[in-house]
CSV table of C-alpha atoms in Angstrom, one decimal:
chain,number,residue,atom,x,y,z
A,1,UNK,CA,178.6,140.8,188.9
A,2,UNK,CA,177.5,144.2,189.4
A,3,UNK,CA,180.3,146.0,188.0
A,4,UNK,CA,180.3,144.0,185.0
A,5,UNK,CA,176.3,144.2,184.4
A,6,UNK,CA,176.6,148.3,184.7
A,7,UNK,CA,179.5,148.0,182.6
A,8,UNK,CA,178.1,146.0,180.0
A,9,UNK,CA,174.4,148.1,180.0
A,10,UNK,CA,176.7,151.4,179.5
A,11,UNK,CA,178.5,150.4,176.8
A,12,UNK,CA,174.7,149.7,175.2
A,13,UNK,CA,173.3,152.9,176.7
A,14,UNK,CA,174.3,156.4,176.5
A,15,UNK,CA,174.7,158.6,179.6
A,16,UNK,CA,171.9,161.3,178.3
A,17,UNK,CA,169.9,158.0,177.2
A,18,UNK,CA,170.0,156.5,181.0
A,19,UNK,CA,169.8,159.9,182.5
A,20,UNK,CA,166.3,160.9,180.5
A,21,UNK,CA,165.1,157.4,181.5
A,22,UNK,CA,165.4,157.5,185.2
A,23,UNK,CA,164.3,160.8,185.2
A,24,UNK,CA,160.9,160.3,182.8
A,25,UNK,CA,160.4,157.7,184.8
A,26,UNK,CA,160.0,159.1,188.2
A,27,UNK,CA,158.2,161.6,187.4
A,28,UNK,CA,155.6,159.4,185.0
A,29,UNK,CA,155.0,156.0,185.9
A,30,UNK,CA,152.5,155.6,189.3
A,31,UNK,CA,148.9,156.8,187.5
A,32,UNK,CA,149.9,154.8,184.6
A,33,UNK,CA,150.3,151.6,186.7
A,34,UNK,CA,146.6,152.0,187.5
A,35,UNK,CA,145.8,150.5,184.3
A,36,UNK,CA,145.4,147.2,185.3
A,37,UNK,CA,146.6,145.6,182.0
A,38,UNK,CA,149.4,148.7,181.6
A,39,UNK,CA,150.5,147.6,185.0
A,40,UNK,CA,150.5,143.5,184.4
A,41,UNK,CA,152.8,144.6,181.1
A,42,UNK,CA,155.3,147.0,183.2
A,43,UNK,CA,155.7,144.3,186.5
A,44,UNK,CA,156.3,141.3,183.8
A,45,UNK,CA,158.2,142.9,180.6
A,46,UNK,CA,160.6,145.3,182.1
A,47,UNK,CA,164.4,144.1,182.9
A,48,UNK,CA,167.0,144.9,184.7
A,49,UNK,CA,167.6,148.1,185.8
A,50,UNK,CA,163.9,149.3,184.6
A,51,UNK,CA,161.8,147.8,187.8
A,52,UNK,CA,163.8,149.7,189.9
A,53,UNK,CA,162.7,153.0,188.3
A,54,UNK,CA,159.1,152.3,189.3
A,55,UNK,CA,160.0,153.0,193.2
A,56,UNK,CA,158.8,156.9,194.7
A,57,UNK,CA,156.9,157.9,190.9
A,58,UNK,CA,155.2,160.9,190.4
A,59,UNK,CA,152.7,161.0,187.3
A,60,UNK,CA,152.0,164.4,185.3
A,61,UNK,CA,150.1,164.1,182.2
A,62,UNK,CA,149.1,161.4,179.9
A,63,UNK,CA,151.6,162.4,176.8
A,64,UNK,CA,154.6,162.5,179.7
A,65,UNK,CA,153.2,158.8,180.4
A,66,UNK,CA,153.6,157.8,177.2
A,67,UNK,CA,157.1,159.6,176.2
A,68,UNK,CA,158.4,157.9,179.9
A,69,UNK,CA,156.7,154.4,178.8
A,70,UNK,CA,158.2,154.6,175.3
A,71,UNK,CA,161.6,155.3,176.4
A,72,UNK,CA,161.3,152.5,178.8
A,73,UNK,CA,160.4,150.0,176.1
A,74,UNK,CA,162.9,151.2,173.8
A,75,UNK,CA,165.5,150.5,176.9
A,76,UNK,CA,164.0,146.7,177.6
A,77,UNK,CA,163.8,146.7,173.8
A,78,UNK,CA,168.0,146.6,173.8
A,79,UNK,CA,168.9,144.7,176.7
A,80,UNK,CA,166.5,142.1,175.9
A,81,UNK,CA,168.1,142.2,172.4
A,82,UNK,CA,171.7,142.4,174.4
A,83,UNK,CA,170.7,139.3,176.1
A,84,UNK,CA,169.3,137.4,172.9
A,85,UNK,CA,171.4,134.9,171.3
A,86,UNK,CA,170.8,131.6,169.4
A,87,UNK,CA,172.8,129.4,171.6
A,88,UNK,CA,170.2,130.4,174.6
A,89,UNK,CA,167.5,127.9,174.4
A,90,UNK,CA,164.5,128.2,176.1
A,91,UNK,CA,163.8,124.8,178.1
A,92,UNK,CA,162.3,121.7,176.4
A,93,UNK,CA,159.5,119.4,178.6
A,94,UNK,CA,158.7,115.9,178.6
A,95,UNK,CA,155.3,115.0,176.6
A,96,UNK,CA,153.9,114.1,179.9
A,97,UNK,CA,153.7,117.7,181.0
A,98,UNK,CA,151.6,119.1,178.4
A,99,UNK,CA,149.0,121.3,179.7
A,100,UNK,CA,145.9,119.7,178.5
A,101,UNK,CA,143.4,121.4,177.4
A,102,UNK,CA,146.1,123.9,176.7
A,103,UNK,CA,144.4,127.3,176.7
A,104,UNK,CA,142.9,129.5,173.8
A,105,UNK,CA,144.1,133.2,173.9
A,106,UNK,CA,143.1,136.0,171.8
A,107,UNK,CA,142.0,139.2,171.7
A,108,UNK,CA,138.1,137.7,170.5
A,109,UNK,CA,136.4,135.3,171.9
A,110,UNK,CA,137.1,131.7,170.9
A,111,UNK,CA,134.1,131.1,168.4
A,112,UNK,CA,135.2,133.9,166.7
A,113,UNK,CA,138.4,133.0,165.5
A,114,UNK,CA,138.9,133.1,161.8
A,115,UNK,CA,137.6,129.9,159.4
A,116,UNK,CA,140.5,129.8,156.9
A,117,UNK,CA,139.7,127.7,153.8
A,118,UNK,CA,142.8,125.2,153.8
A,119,UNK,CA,142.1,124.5,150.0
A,120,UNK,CA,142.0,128.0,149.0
A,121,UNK,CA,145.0,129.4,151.7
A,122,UNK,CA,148.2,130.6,150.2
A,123,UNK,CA,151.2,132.0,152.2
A,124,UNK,CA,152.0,135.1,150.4
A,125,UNK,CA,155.8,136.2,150.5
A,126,UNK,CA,156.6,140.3,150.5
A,127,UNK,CA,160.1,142.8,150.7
A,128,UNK,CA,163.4,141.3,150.8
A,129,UNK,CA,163.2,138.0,149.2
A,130,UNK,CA,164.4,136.3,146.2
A,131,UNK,CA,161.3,133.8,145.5
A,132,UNK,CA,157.7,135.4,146.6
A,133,UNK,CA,155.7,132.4,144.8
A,134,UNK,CA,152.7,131.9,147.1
A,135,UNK,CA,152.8,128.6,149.3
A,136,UNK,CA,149.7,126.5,149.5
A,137,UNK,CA,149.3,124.1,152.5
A,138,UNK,CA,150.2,120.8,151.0
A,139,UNK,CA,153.6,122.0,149.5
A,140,UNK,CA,154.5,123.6,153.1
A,141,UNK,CA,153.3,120.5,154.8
A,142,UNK,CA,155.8,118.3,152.1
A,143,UNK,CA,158.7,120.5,153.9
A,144,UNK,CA,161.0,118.8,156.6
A,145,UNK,CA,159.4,119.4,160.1
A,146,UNK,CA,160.7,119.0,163.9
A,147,UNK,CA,158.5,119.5,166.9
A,148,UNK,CA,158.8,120.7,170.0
A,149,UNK,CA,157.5,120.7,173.6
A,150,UNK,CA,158.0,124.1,174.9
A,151,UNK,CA,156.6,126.7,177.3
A,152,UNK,CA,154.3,129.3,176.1
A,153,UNK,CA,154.6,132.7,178.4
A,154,UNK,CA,151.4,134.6,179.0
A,155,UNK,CA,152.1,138.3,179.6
A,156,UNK,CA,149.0,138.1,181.5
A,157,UNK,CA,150.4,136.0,183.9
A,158,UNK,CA,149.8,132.3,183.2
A,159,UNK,CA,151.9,129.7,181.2
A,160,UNK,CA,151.1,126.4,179.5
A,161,UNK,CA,153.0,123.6,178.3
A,162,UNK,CA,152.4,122.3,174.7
A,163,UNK,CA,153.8,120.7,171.6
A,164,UNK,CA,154.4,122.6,168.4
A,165,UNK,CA,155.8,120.9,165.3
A,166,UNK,CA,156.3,122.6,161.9
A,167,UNK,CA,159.3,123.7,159.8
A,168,UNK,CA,162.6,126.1,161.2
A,169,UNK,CA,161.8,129.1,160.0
A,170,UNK,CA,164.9,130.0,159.4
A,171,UNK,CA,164.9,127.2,157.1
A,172,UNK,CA,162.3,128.8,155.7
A,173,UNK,CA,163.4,132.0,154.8
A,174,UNK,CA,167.2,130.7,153.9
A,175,UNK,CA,164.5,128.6,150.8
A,176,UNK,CA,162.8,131.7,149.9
A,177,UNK,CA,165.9,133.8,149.7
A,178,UNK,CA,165.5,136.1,152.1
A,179,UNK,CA,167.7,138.8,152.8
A,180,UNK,CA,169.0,137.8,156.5
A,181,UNK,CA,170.2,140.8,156.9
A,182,UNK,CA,167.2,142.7,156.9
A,183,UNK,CA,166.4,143.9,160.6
A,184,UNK,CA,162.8,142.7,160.7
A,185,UNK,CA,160.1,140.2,159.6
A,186,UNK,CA,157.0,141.1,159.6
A,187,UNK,CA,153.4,139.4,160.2
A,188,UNK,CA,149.9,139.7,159.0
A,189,UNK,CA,147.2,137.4,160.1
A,190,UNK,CA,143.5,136.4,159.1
A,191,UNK,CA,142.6,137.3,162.2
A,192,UNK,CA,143.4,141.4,161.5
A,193,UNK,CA,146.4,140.4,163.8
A,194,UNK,CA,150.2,141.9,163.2
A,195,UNK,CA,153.3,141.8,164.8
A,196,UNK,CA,157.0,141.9,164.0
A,197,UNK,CA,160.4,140.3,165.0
A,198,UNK,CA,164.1,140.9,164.8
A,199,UNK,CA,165.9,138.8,162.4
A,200,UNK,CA,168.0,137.1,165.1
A,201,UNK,CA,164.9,135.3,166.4
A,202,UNK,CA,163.3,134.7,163.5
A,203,UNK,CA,166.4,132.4,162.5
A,204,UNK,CA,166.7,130.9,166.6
A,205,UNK,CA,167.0,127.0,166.2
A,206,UNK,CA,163.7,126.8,168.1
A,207,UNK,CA,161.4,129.4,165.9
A,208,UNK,CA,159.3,127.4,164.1
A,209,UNK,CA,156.4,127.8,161.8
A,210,UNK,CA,154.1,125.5,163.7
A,211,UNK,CA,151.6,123.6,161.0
A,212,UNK,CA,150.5,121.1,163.9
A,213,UNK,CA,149.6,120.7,167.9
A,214,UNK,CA,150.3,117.7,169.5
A,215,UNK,CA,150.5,115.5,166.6
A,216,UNK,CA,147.7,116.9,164.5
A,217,UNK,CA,147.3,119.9,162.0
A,218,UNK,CA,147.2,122.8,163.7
A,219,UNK,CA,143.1,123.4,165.5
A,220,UNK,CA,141.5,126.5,164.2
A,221,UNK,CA,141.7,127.9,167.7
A,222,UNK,CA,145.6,127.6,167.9
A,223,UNK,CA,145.9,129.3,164.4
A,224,UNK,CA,145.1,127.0,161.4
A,225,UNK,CA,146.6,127.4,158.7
A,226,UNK,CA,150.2,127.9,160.8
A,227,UNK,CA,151.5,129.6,163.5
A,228,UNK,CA,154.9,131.2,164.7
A,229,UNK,CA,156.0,129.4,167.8
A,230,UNK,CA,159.0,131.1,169.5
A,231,UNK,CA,159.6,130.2,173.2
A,232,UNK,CA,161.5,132.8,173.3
A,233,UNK,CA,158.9,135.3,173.0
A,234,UNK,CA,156.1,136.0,175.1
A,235,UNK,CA,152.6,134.9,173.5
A,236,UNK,CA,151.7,137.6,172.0
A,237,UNK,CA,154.7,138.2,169.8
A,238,UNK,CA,153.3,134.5,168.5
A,239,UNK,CA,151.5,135.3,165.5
A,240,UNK,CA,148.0,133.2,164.4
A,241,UNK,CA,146.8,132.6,161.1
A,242,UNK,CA,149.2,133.6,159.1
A,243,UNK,CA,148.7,135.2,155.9
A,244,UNK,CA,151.1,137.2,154.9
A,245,UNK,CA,154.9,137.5,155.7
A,246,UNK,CA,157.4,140.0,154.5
A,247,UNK,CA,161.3,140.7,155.3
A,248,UNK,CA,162.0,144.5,155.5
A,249,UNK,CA,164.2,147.0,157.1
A,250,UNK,CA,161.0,149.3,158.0
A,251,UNK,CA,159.9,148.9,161.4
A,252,UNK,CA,156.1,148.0,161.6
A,253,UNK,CA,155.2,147.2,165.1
A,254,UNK,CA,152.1,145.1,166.1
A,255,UNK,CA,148.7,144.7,167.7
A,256,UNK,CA,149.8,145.1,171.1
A,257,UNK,CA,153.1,146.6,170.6
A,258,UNK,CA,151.3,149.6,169.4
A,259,UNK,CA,149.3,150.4,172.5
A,260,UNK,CA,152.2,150.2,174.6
A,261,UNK,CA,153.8,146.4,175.0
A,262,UNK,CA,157.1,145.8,174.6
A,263,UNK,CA,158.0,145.2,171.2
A,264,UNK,CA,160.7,142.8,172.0
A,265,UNK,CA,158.6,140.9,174.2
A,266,UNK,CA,161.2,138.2,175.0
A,267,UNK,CA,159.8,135.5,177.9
């Protein structure tokens, strides 16, 4: 099984690409893993081969930190993407096992999460698509929904069992005519919130975008108007409050992503 996973990982990786890894990370990673939210993101979103890197570090300066952590993501950013496929489905639980109250989580406090005017909110479209009309809520609730009782993955440590239902966004995007073979779609949220996906998750039978919780339109503090709800993703790759969505070939990054979380951020 060995042979085959350092097989596989070199026919992703190039030697110089594994050799600058390994050696950026021992000589950068210990003073960084002092952060205590740095260090919760490197024990829980590395894979693989990259955990074993953190064993006998030595840390120089802060921009070596950085280069070493970047390189690292970027590796757990294509094995994870390796490992990704749409026939991999994250588990499904029985209703009975919701986590109730399931838990608010966001980078403000729950009182301050954005009050989006339903009868006012339209889902605007941008990039690579064929119809960018604006969607208001009651034509988006009209579409064909599922629902889902699925596992959402704190990088912080904690999980929580709820149920999402809402429309397949792939659905979605095969309706507006969007180009699926752009790399990325992009999100921008009420809440100043962003974040990005690859295309192969966006159109993974369980992605939704989740218009209700547990039966009921979606509560403010789970991200009224709608949601992205993909198991497959750690929560914070789970944009809230949508506003905005566009299909591009132009990487944009997110909140998170942009001060160092994996960008992948599979769970």
């Amino acid at each position: 099984m060995k042979k085959l996973i350092k097989k596989s990982i070199s026919q992703i990786f190039s030697t110089a690409d594994s050799e600058a890894i390994v050696q950026e990370a021992k000589k950068q990673i210990i003073r960084e893993l002092d952060a205590p939210s740095r260090r919760l993101f490197l024990q829980r979103g590395l894979t693989l081969g990259g955990v074993a890197m953190l064993t006998g570090c030595d840390i120089s300066d802060n921009a070596s930190v950085e280069n070493a952590l970047g390189k690292i993501s970027g590796f757990n950013d294509r094995v994870q993407g390796w490992l990704f496929g749409s026939t991999r489905l994250a588990p499904v639980y029985a209703e009975s096992m919701i986590t109730r109250p399931f838990p608010f989580n966001a980078f403000y406090a729950e009182d301050d999460a954005p009050q989006v005017d339903g009868n006012d909110y339209r889902l605007k479209i941008a990039g690579l698509a064929l119809d960018k009309r604006e969607w208001s809520l009651p034509a988006l609730y009209k579409m064909a929904q599922v629902s889902q009782v699925t596992r959402h993955i704190c990088v912080e440590g904690w999980s929580a069992i709820g149920k999402w239902g809402g429309v397949p966004f792939g659905d979605f995007l095969r309706l507006i005519g969007a180009d699926l073979t752009a790399e990325y779609v992009s999100f921008k949220c009420a809440d100043e919130y962003y974040t990005s996906i690859d295309m192969a998750t966006a159109l993974h039978p369980q992605t939704l975008l989740a218009l209700t919780y547990d039966g009921q339109i979606l509560p403010r503090k789970y991200g009224f108007p709608m949601k992205l709800r993909m198991p497959t993703k750690l929560g914070y790759k789970n944009p809230k409050h949508i506003e905005v969505i566009e299909i591009t070939n132009k990487f944009t990054g997110g909140y998170w992503e942009d001060q160092g979380y994996n960008w992948f951020g599979g769970s």
